[in-house]
Amino acid sequence: MHSSLNRAQAVFGFFTTVALFVAGAAALSVLLYPAHDARAEVALKDVKVVKGRPHYYSTKKEEYSQMRFDLDADLSSLFNWNTKQLFVYVYASYSSSDTPSTSRLLPSESIIWDTIIQAPESPYSLSALQARFFPSSSSSPANRGRAQKRSTSTSKKAKEAAATPGVLHLRGQRAKYQIGDITGRMAERENVTLAVGWNVQPWVGALWWSPASGAIPHTAGNAGRSKSFDFPALKGSKVNAEKEKAQG
């Protein structure tokens, strides 16, 4: 006869083995969803270079770039049953060298905007099952009716957003973050591009990157990149004033 401790150890060992195999199968199941239809397009709308202090106590001012951009993305194919959330970001790529044509330095990359898109709630989640089988009994029918009327428009918008997660259409979007460089200079840098990237965070398994990131593992699809542009002269400088005068 086995003791209670031996039986508990056997049950726990069997449970962990089954959980390990189920987690491995769930992690490998994302290979069935290659997401070839994921696409993103980004274009610069406006850019300017200003001067400011990196922190409150700094006496030295540095140059920072502020941008606006247009973004069209359809990343709905990245959502499957194992997707927890999607992290989408737009980053600027530029050279920190004064002679980018002959420099061997890798280009600098700085994120200017990001967002997190949560996966739609599963009808079999704990909160959904609780709301379905154990509705709140404290609220009266009259109160529920008034609350339902107030939330009609909100629920419609939420359902529309949940129906197509990962679809973004932004026009003239202001960057969340102004970017600087280790040299402290940003004005008149050449061959700057904007690009889109994403991270797919699964419930179980590895973090998946966008195809242009060069990281492994990465998803399929087309991560957009804008046309190259140059940072303008520092706002308020003589060069900028002369250009504005010539254009006027």
Short mmCIF file of C-alpha atoms in Angstrom, two decimals:
data_model
loop_
_atom_site.label_atom_id
_atom_site.label_comp_id
_atom_site.label_asym_id
_atom_site.label_seq_id
_atom_site.Cartn_x
_atom_site.Cartn_y
_atom_site.Cartn_z
CA MET A 1 0.00 0.00 0.00
CA HIS A 2 1.20 3.49 -0.86
CA SER A 3 1.08 6.21 1.72
CA SER A 4 -0.93 9.41 1.27
CA LEU A 5 2.27 11.33 0.58
CA ASN A 6 3.26 8.96 -2.25
CA ARG A 7 -0.19 9.24 -3.80
CA ALA A 8 -0.09 13.05 -3.58
CA GLN A 9 3.34 13.09 -5.24
CA ALA A 10 2.12 10.81 -8.03
CA VAL A 11 -0.95 12.99 -8.68
CA PHE A 12 1.13 16.17 -8.65
CA GLY A 13 3.72 14.66 -11.01
CA PHE A 14 1.00 13.54 -13.42
CA PHE A 15 -0.62 16.99 -13.27
CA THR A 16 2.62 18.86 -14.02
CA THR A 17 3.42 16.50 -16.91
CA VAL A 18 0.01 17.04 -18.50
CA ALA A 19 0.24 20.81 -17.93
CA LEU A 20 3.69 20.89 -19.58
CA PHE A 21 2.50 19.04 -22.68
CA VAL A 22 -0.65 21.19 -22.96
CA ALA A 23 1.41 24.38 -22.64
CA GLY A 24 3.85 23.14 -25.29
CA ALA A 25 1.01 22.29 -27.68
CA ALA A 26 -0.56 25.71 -27.10
CA ALA A 27 2.76 27.47 -27.77
CA LEU A 28 3.34 25.51 -31.00
CA SER A 29 -0.22 26.07 -32.19
CA VAL A 30 0.65 29.64 -33.27
CA LEU A 31 2.58 28.12 -36.18
CA LEU A 32 -0.81 27.35 -37.71
CA TYR A 33 -1.48 31.12 -37.93
CA PRO A 34 1.39 32.59 -40.04
CA ALA A 35 -0.39 35.99 -40.35
CA HIS A 36 0.70 36.73 -43.92
CA ASP A 37 -2.05 39.37 -44.21
CA ALA A 38 -0.64 41.62 -41.47
CA ARG A 39 0.33 44.93 -43.03
CA ALA A 40 1.13 48.48 -41.98
CA GLU A 41 1.82 51.75 -43.80
CA VAL A 42 3.24 54.89 -42.22
CA ALA A 43 3.95 58.32 -43.71
CA LEU A 44 5.40 61.50 -42.25
CA LYS A 45 2.95 64.37 -41.83
CA ASP A 46 5.05 67.06 -40.17
CA VAL A 47 8.40 67.38 -38.39
CA LYS A 48 10.22 70.12 -36.51
CA VAL A 49 13.32 70.38 -34.35
CA VAL A 50 13.24 72.33 -31.09
CA LYS A 51 15.66 72.91 -28.24
CA GLY A 52 15.08 71.95 -24.62
CA ARG A 53 16.64 70.61 -21.44
CA PRO A 54 16.87 66.83 -20.94
CA HIS A 55 15.81 67.24 -17.29
CA TYR A 56 14.88 70.00 -14.86
CA TYR A 57 18.30 70.50 -13.28
CA SER A 58 20.26 70.46 -16.53
CA THR A 59 21.83 73.73 -17.65
CA LYS A 60 22.69 72.41 -21.11
CA LYS A 61 20.05 72.42 -23.83
CA GLU A 62 19.74 69.71 -26.46
CA GLU A 63 17.86 69.37 -29.73
CA TYR A 64 14.71 67.28 -29.94
CA SER A 65 12.56 66.22 -32.87
CA GLN A 66 8.75 66.40 -32.76
CA MET A 67 6.74 64.62 -35.45
CA ARG A 68 3.25 63.91 -36.72
CA PHE A 69 2.44 60.95 -38.95
CA ASP A 70 -0.31 59.02 -40.73
CA LEU A 71 -0.73 55.33 -39.96
CA ASP A 72 -2.84 52.66 -41.66
CA ALA A 73 -2.52 49.14 -40.29
CA ASP A 74 -4.50 45.92 -40.45
CA LEU A 75 -3.01 43.56 -37.87
CA SER A 76 -6.18 41.58 -37.21
CA SER A 77 -4.56 38.39 -38.53
CA LEU A 78 -2.11 38.49 -35.60
CA PHE A 79 -4.94 37.73 -33.18
CA ASN A 80 -5.69 34.08 -32.56
CA TRP A 81 -6.91 32.06 -29.61
CA ASN A 82 -3.45 32.20 -27.97
CA THR A 83 -2.97 35.99 -28.32
CA LYS A 84 -3.17 37.97 -25.09
CA GLN A 85 -2.29 41.43 -26.39
CA LEU A 86 -0.51 43.22 -29.22
CA PHE A 87 2.08 45.95 -28.71
CA VAL A 88 2.32 48.26 -31.76
CA TYR A 89 4.94 50.98 -32.10
CA VAL A 90 6.30 53.49 -34.61
CA TYR A 91 10.00 54.28 -34.53
CA ALA A 92 12.36 56.66 -36.32
CA SER A 93 15.61 55.40 -37.83
CA TYR A 94 18.47 57.81 -38.50
CA SER A 95 22.26 58.01 -38.44
CA SER A 96 24.00 59.60 -35.44
CA SER A 97 27.12 60.24 -37.50
CA ASP A 98 27.95 63.57 -39.13
CA THR A 99 29.09 61.63 -42.23
CA PRO A 100 26.45 58.89 -42.65
CA SER A 101 27.61 57.96 -46.15
CA THR A 102 31.03 56.81 -44.91
CA SER A 103 30.19 55.87 -41.33
CA ARG A 104 30.11 52.24 -40.19
CA LEU A 105 27.86 52.99 -37.23
CA LEU A 106 24.51 51.25 -37.15
CA PRO A 107 21.55 53.63 -37.47
CA SER A 108 19.90 54.82 -34.27
CA GLU A 109 16.29 53.80 -33.66
CA SER A 110 13.94 55.67 -31.31
CA ILE A 111 10.28 54.92 -30.61
CA ILE A 112 8.03 57.94 -31.10
CA TRP A 113 4.60 56.34 -30.53
CA ASP A 114 3.17 53.09 -29.16
CA THR A 115 -0.07 51.48 -28.09
CA ILE A 116 -1.30 48.21 -26.57
CA ILE A 117 -4.27 46.43 -28.17
CA GLN A 118 -5.94 43.88 -25.93
CA ALA A 119 -7.35 40.71 -27.47
CA PRO A 120 -11.16 40.45 -27.48
CA GLU A 121 -12.56 38.77 -24.41
CA SER A 122 -13.33 35.11 -24.90
CA PRO A 123 -16.94 34.01 -24.28
CA TYR A 124 -15.46 31.25 -22.10
CA SER A 125 -13.46 33.58 -19.86
CA LEU A 126 -14.17 33.65 -16.14
CA SER A 127 -15.78 37.10 -16.20
CA ALA A 128 -17.97 36.23 -19.21
CA LEU A 129 -19.15 32.97 -17.64
CA GLN A 130 -19.80 34.73 -14.33
CA ALA A 131 -21.89 37.42 -16.03
CA ARG A 132 -23.80 34.75 -17.95
CA PHE A 133 -24.60 32.27 -15.20
CA PHE A 134 -24.39 34.49 -12.10
CA PRO A 135 -25.85 37.89 -13.00
CA SER A 136 -25.99 40.51 -10.28
CA SER A 137 -29.17 40.10 -8.24
CA SER A 138 -28.75 43.33 -6.28
CA SER A 139 -29.73 45.61 -9.15
CA SER A 140 -33.42 45.98 -9.87
CA PRO A 141 -34.90 45.64 -13.39
CA ALA A 142 -35.50 49.40 -13.50
CA ASN A 143 -31.89 50.20 -12.65
CA ARG A 144 -30.66 47.67 -15.19
CA GLY A 145 -32.89 49.26 -17.83
CA ARG A 146 -31.55 52.76 -17.19
CA ALA A 147 -27.97 51.53 -17.16
CA GLN A 148 -28.56 49.66 -20.40
CA LYS A 149 -29.90 52.79 -22.11
CA ARG A 150 -26.94 54.88 -20.96
CA SER A 151 -24.43 52.31 -22.17
CA THR A 152 -26.05 51.53 -25.53
CA SER A 153 -23.79 53.78 -27.60
CA THR A 154 -20.70 52.78 -25.63
CA SER A 155 -21.39 49.08 -26.03
CA LYS A 156 -21.93 49.47 -29.77
CA LYS A 157 -18.57 51.17 -30.16
CA ALA A 158 -16.91 48.54 -28.00
CA LYS A 159 -18.43 45.73 -30.06
CA GLU A 160 -17.29 47.34 -33.30
CA ALA A 161 -13.76 47.73 -31.94
CA ALA A 162 -13.73 44.17 -30.64
CA ALA A 163 -15.00 42.82 -33.97
CA THR A 164 -11.85 43.97 -35.79
CA PRO A 165 -8.98 44.20 -33.31
CA GLY A 166 -5.69 45.48 -34.68
CA VAL A 167 -7.14 47.84 -37.32
CA LEU A 168 -5.67 51.35 -37.02
CA HIS A 169 -6.39 54.45 -39.09
CA LEU A 170 -4.60 57.51 -37.71
CA ARG A 171 -4.33 60.90 -39.40
CA GLY A 172 -1.97 63.61 -38.20
CA GLN A 173 -1.15 61.57 -35.10
CA ARG A 174 1.14 63.43 -32.75
CA ALA A 175 4.14 61.48 -31.50
CA LYS A 176 3.97 60.50 -27.83
CA TYR A 177 7.69 60.93 -27.37
CA GLN A 178 10.06 63.58 -28.69
CA ILE A 179 13.38 62.02 -29.59
CA GLY A 180 16.95 63.20 -29.13
CA ASP A 181 20.43 61.92 -29.83
CA ILE A 182 23.47 61.15 -27.71
CA THR A 183 25.31 63.94 -29.54
CA GLY A 184 22.64 66.47 -28.54
CA ARG A 185 22.08 67.47 -32.19
CA MET A 186 19.11 66.51 -34.37
CA ALA A 187 18.74 69.36 -36.86
CA GLU A 188 19.45 68.70 -40.55
CA ARG A 189 20.13 64.99 -40.17
CA GLU A 190 19.56 63.21 -43.47
CA ASN A 191 17.94 59.98 -44.63
CA VAL A 192 15.50 59.58 -41.74
CA THR A 193 12.71 57.01 -42.01
CA LEU A 194 9.69 55.99 -39.96
CA ALA A 195 8.83 52.31 -39.55
CA VAL A 196 6.17 50.21 -37.83
CA GLY A 197 6.89 47.30 -35.51
CA TRP A 198 4.89 45.04 -33.23
CA ASN A 199 5.19 42.40 -30.52
CA VAL A 200 2.63 39.62 -30.13
CA GLN A 201 2.34 38.52 -26.51
CA PRO A 202 0.73 35.07 -26.25
CA TRP A 203 -0.95 33.51 -23.26
CA VAL A 204 1.56 30.67 -23.49
CA GLY A 205 4.80 30.65 -25.45
CA ALA A 206 7.45 33.01 -26.77
CA LEU A 207 7.10 36.69 -27.64
CA TRP A 208 6.78 37.17 -31.42
CA TRP A 209 8.30 40.18 -33.19
CA SER A 210 7.56 41.98 -36.44
CA PRO A 211 9.36 40.68 -39.56
CA ALA A 212 11.56 43.78 -40.04
CA SER A 213 12.94 43.66 -36.49
CA GLY A 214 15.42 40.88 -37.26
CA ALA A 215 14.50 39.13 -34.01
CA ILE A 216 13.58 35.45 -33.71
CA PRO A 217 10.85 34.30 -33.62
CA HIS A 218 9.03 36.78 -35.84
CA THR A 219 5.67 36.82 -37.58
CA ALA A 220 4.96 37.07 -41.27
CA GLY A 221 3.40 40.14 -42.86
CA ASN A 222 4.57 43.50 -44.14
CA ALA A 223 5.83 46.07 -41.63
CA GLY A 224 5.58 49.46 -43.28
CA ARG A 225 8.39 51.97 -43.72
CA SER A 226 8.03 55.58 -44.84
CA LYS A 227 9.94 57.43 -47.52
CA SER A 228 13.20 58.94 -46.35
CA PHE A 229 13.22 62.58 -45.25
CA ASP A 230 15.56 65.07 -43.58
CA PHE A 231 15.18 66.76 -40.23
CA PRO A 232 14.72 70.52 -40.72
CA ALA A 233 16.93 73.22 -39.26
CA LEU A 234 16.45 74.17 -35.63
CA LYS A 235 13.29 76.19 -35.13
CA GLY A 236 14.16 79.85 -34.71
CA SER A 237 17.68 79.51 -36.14
CA LYS A 238 19.07 81.73 -38.88
CA VAL A 239 19.06 78.88 -41.40
CA ASN A 240 15.42 78.16 -40.73
CA ALA A 241 14.52 81.85 -40.95
CA GLU A 242 16.27 82.17 -44.30
CA LYS A 243 14.45 79.12 -45.67
CA GLU A 244 11.08 80.45 -44.53
CA LYS A 245 11.89 83.82 -46.06
CA ALA A 246 12.87 82.19 -49.36
CA GLN A 247 9.68 80.13 -49.42
CA GLY A 248 7.59 83.19 -48.63
#
